[in-house]
Coordinates of C-alpha atoms in Angstrom, one line a residue:
X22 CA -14.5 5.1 -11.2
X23 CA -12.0 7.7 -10.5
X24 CA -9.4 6.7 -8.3
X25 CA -6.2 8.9 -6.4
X26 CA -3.8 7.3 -4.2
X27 CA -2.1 9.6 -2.3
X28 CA 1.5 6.9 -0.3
X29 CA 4.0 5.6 -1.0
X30 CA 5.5 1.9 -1.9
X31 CA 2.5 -0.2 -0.9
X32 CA 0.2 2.1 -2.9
X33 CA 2.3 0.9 -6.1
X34 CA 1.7 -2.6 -4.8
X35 CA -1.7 -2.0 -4.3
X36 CA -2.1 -0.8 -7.9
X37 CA -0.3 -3.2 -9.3
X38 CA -2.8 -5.7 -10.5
X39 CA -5.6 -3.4 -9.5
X40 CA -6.1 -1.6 -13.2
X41 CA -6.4 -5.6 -14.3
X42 CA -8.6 -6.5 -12.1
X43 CA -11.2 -4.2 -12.5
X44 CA -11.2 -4.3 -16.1
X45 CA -11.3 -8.1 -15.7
X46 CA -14.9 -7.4 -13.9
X47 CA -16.4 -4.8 -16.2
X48 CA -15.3 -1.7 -14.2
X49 CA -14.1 1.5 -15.6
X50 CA -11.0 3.1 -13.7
X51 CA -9.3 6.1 -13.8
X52 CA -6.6 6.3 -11.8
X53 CA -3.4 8.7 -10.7
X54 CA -1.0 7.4 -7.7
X55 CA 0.6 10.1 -5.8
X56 CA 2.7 7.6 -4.8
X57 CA 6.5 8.4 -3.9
X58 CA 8.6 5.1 -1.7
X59 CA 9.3 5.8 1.6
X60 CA 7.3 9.2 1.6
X61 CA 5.4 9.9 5.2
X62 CA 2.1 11.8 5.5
X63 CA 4.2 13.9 6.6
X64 CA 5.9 14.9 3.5
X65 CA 3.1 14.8 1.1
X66 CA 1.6 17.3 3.6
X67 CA 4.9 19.3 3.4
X68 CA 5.1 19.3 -0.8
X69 CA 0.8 19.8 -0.5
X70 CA 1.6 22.7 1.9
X71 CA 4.4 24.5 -0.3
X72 CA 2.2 23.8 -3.7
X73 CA -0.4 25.8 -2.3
X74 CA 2.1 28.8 -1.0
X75 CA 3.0 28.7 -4.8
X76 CA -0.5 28.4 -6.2
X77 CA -1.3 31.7 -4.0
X78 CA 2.0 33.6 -4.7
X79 CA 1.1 33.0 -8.6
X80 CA -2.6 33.0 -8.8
X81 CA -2.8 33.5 -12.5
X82 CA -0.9 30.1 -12.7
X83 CA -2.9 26.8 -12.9
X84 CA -0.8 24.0 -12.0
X85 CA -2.0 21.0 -14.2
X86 CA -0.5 17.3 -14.1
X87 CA 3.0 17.7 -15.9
X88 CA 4.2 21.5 -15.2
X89 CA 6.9 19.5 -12.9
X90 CA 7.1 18.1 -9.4
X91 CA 8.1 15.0 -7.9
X92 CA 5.1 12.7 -8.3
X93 CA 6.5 10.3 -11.5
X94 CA 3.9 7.8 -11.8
X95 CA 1.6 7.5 -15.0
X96 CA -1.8 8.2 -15.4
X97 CA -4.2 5.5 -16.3
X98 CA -5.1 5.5 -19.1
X99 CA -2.2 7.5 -19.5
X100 CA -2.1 11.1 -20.1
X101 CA 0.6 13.5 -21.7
X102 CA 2.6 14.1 -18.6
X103 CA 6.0 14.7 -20.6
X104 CA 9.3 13.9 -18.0
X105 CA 8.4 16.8 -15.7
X106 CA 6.4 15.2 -13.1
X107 CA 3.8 16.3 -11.2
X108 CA 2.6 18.1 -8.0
X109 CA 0.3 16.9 -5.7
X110 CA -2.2 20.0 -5.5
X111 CA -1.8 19.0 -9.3
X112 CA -2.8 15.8 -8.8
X113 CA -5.6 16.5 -6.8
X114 CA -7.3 18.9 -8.9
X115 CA -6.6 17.0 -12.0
X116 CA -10.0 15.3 -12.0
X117 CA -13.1 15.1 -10.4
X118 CA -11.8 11.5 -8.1
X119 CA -14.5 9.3 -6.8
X120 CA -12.3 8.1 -4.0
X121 CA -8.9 9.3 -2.9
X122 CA -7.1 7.2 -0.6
X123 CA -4.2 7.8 2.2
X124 CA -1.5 5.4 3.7
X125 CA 1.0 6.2 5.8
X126 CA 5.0 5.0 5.2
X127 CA 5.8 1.4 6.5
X128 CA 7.9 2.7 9.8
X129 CA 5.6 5.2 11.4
X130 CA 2.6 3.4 10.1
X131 CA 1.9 1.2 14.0
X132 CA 2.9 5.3 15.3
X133 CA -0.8 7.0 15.6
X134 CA 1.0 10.3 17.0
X135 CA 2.8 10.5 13.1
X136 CA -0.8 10.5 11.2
X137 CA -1.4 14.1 12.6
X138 CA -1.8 16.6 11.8
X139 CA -0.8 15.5 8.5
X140 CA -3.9 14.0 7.6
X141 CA -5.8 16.8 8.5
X142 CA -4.3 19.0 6.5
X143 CA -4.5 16.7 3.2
X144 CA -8.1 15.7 4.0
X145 CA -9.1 19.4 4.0
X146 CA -7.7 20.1 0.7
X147 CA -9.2 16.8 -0.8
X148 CA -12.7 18.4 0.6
X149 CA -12.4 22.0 -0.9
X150 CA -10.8 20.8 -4.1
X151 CA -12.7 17.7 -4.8
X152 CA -16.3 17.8 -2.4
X153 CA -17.6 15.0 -4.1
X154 CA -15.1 12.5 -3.9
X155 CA -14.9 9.2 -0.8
X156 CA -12.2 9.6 1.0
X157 CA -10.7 6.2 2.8
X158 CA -7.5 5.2 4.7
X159 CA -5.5 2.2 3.4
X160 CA -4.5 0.3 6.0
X161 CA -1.1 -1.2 5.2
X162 CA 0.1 -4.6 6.8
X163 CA 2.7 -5.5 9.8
X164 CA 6.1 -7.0 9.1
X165 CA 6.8 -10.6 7.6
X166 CA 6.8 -12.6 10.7
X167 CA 10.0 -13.5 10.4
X168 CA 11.2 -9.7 10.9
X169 CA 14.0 -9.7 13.5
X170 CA 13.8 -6.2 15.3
X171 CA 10.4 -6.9 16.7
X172 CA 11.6 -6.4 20.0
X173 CA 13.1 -3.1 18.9
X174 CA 9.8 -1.7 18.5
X175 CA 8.0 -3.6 21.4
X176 CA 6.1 -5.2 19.7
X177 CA 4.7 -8.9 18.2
X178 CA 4.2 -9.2 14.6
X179 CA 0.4 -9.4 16.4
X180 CA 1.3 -6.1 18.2
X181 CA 2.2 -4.5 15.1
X182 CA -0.7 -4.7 13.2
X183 CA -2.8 -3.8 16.4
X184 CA -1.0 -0.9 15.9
X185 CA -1.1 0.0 13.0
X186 CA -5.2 -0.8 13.0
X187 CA -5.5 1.7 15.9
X188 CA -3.5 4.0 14.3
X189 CA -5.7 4.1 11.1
X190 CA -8.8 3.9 12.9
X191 CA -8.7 7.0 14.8
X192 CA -8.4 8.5 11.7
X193 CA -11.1 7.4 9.7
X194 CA -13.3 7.9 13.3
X195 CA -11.9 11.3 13.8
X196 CA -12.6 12.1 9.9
X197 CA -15.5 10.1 8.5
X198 CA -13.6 7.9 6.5
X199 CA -14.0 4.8 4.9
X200 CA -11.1 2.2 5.3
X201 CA -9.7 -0.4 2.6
X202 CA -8.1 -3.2 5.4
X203 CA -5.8 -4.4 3.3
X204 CA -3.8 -5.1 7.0
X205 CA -6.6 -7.0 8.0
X206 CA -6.5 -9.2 5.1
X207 CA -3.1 -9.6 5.5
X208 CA -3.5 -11.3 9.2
X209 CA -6.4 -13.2 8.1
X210 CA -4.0 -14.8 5.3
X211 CA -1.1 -15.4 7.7
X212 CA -3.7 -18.0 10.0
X213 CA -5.0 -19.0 6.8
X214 CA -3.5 -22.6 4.3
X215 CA -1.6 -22.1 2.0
X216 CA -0.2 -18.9 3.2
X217 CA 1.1 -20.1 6.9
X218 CA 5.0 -18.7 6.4
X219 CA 7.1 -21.0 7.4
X220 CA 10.6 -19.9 8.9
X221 CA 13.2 -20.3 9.4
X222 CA 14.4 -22.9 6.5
X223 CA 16.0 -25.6 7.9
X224 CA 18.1 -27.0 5.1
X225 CA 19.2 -23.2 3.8
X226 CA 22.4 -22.4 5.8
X227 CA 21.9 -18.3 6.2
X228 CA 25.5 -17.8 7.2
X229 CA 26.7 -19.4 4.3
X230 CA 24.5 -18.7 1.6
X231 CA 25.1 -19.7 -1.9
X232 CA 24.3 -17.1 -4.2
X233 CA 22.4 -19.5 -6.8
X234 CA 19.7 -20.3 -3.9
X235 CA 17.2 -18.6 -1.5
X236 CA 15.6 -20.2 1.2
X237 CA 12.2 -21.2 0.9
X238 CA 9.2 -18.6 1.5
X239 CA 6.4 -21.2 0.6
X240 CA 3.0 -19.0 1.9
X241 CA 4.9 -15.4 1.7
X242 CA 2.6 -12.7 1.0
X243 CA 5.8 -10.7 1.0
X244 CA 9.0 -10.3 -1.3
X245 CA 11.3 -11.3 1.6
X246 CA 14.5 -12.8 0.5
X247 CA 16.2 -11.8 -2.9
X248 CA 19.8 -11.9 -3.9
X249 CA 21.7 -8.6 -5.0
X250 CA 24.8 -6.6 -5.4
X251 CA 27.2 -5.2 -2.9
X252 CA 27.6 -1.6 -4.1
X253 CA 30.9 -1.4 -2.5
X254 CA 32.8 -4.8 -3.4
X255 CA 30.2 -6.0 -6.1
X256 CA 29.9 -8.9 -4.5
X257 CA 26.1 -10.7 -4.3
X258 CA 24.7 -10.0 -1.3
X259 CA 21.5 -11.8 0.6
X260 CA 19.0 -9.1 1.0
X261 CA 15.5 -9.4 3.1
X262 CA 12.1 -7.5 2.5
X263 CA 9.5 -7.5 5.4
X264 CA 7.5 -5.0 4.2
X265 CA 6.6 -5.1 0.5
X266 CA 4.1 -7.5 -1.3
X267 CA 5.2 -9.9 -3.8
X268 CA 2.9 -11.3 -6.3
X269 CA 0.4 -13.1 -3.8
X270 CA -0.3 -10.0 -1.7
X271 CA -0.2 -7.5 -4.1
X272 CA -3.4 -9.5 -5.4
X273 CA -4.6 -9.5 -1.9
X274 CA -4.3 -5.7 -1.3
X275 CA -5.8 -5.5 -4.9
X276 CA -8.7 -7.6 -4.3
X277 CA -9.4 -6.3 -1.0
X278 CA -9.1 -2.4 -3.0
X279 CA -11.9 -4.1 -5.3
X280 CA -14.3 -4.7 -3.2
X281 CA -13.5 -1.9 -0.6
X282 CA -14.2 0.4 -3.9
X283 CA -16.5 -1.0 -6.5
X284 CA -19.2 -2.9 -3.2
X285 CA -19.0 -5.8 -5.8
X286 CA -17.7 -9.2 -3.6
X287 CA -14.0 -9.7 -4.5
X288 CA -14.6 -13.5 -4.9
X289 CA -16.0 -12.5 -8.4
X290 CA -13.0 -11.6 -9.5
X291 CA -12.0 -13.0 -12.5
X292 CA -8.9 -11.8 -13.4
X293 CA -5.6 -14.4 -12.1
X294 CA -1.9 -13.1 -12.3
X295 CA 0.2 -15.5 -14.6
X296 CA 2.4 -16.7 -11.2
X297 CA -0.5 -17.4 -9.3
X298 CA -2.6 -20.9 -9.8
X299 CA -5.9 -20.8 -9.7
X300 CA -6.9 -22.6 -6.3
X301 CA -4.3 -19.9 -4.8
X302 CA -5.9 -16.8 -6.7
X303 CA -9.2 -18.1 -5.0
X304 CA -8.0 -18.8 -1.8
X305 CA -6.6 -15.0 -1.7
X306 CA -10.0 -13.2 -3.2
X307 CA -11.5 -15.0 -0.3
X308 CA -9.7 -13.7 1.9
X309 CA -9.9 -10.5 0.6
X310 CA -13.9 -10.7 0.6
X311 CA -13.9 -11.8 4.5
X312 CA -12.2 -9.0 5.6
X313 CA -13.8 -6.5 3.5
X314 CA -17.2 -7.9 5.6
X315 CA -15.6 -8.4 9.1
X316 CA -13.3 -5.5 9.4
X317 CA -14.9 -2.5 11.8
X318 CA -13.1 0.6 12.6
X319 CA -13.5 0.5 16.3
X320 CA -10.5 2.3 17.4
X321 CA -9.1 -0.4 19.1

């Protein structure tokens, strides 16, 4: 299978147990994520828009993977890329994908009115430059439940993935795409033992925090609390992370990516990341396998 991501930050999570995963199950994968953090659909629709001026302005030019742009990430298997980078009309002519997939950033991604016309306009060069390939949207996941600007955005951490599922939806409705509910699986996890986040910690004193402890995040699918550096008085500092997958849910997202993909069932899975145990690797490919089978696009 030939795989192109085209996101940001949770793309990379995505992929990062998905090339071991599949190999784990027999599958073949090639694979390039257009991947930039914090990058909109907006933006990659921008850079798409201004490769093609370029492409037209200098017709005799082909733009191939590593003539220079700002998508870094390596080709797997990898390819000769030198340090240049690569664009995304690049990346999206560089081979004939059997899926390519789009995700919006973390902040606009409960926003349906920020999906368009940006999608459209990436989904119709995916069509002329790649007919053959299955294009799907990957639906990202709410805040951690303990984010604390909820009511800034109006919303639940319930609401928020609502959101974020309608906001997906009308665009795999409007487009005939397929959708890889990695937000889905997410919610399904959160009402699910052993990943019920607790929160707060009751013994960890957050306004006092000693910078040889965190507070515990037993059932996180997320990276939530980690300690690092002031950049101004290099002092530690306590830092939270509501939005990116740590080693559970990056497995999740992965498995759900498996079976989303491949059709096989992600409980056959056999590959298990060395900091999960094995009850808790199952526990998440099951997950992964129930809402690959329950999840409808319904625009709701």
């Amino acid at each position: 299978m030939r795989l192109l991501t085209i996101g940001n930050s949770l793309s990379n999570n995505a992929m990062n147990y998905f090339p071991a995963i599949a190999q784990s199950a027999g599958k073949s994968l090639e694979y390039f994520g257009a991947n930039i953090g914090g990058l909109s659909l907006e933006q990659h629709a921008c850079y798409l828009r201004a490769d093609e001026v370029a492409a037209a302005t200098n017709p005799d030019v082909e733009q191939l993977p590593g003539e220079g742009g700002p998508y870094l990430n390596m080709f797997h298997p990898q390819r000769s890329m030198g340090t240049l980078g690569t664009r995304l009309l690049a990346a999206i002519k560089a081979a004939p994908w059997d899926h390519v997939t789009l995700q919006q950033v973390t902040p606009l991604s409960y926003v349906a009115e920020s999906f368009e016309p940006y999608c459209s306009e990436i989904i119709a060069a995916i069509r002329k430059y790649v007919p053959g390939a299955r294009i799907s949207v990957y639906q990202t996941w709410a805040f951690r439940e303990d984010f604390p600007d909820f009511g800034k955005l109006g919303v639940d951490q319930m609401g928020m993935y609502h959101k974020i599922k309608r906001a997906y939806g009308n665009v795999a409705i409007q487009h005939g795409l397929g959708t890889v509910p990695a937000g889905w699986a997410y919610q399904l996890a959160r009402n699910t033992p052993p990943w019920l986040f607790q929160f707060p910690d009751s013994d960890y004193d957050y306004a006092n925090p000693h910078p040889d402890k965190l507070p515990r995040q037993t059932g996180s699918l997320n990276t939530g609390w980690t300690w690092g550096v002031n950049a101004e008085t290099g002092q530690p500092t306590l830092n939270p992370d509501y939005r990116h997958a740590n080693s559970a849910g990056m497995y999740l997202a992965g498995a759900v990516f498996f079976e989303s993909l491949y059709g096989d069932s992600a409980e056959t899975i056999p590959f298990v990341p060395p900091d999960l145990t094995a009850a808790e690797a199952e526990s998440l490919r099951a997950i992964a396998h129930k809402a690959c089978v329950t999840y409808q696009d319904d625009g709701s």
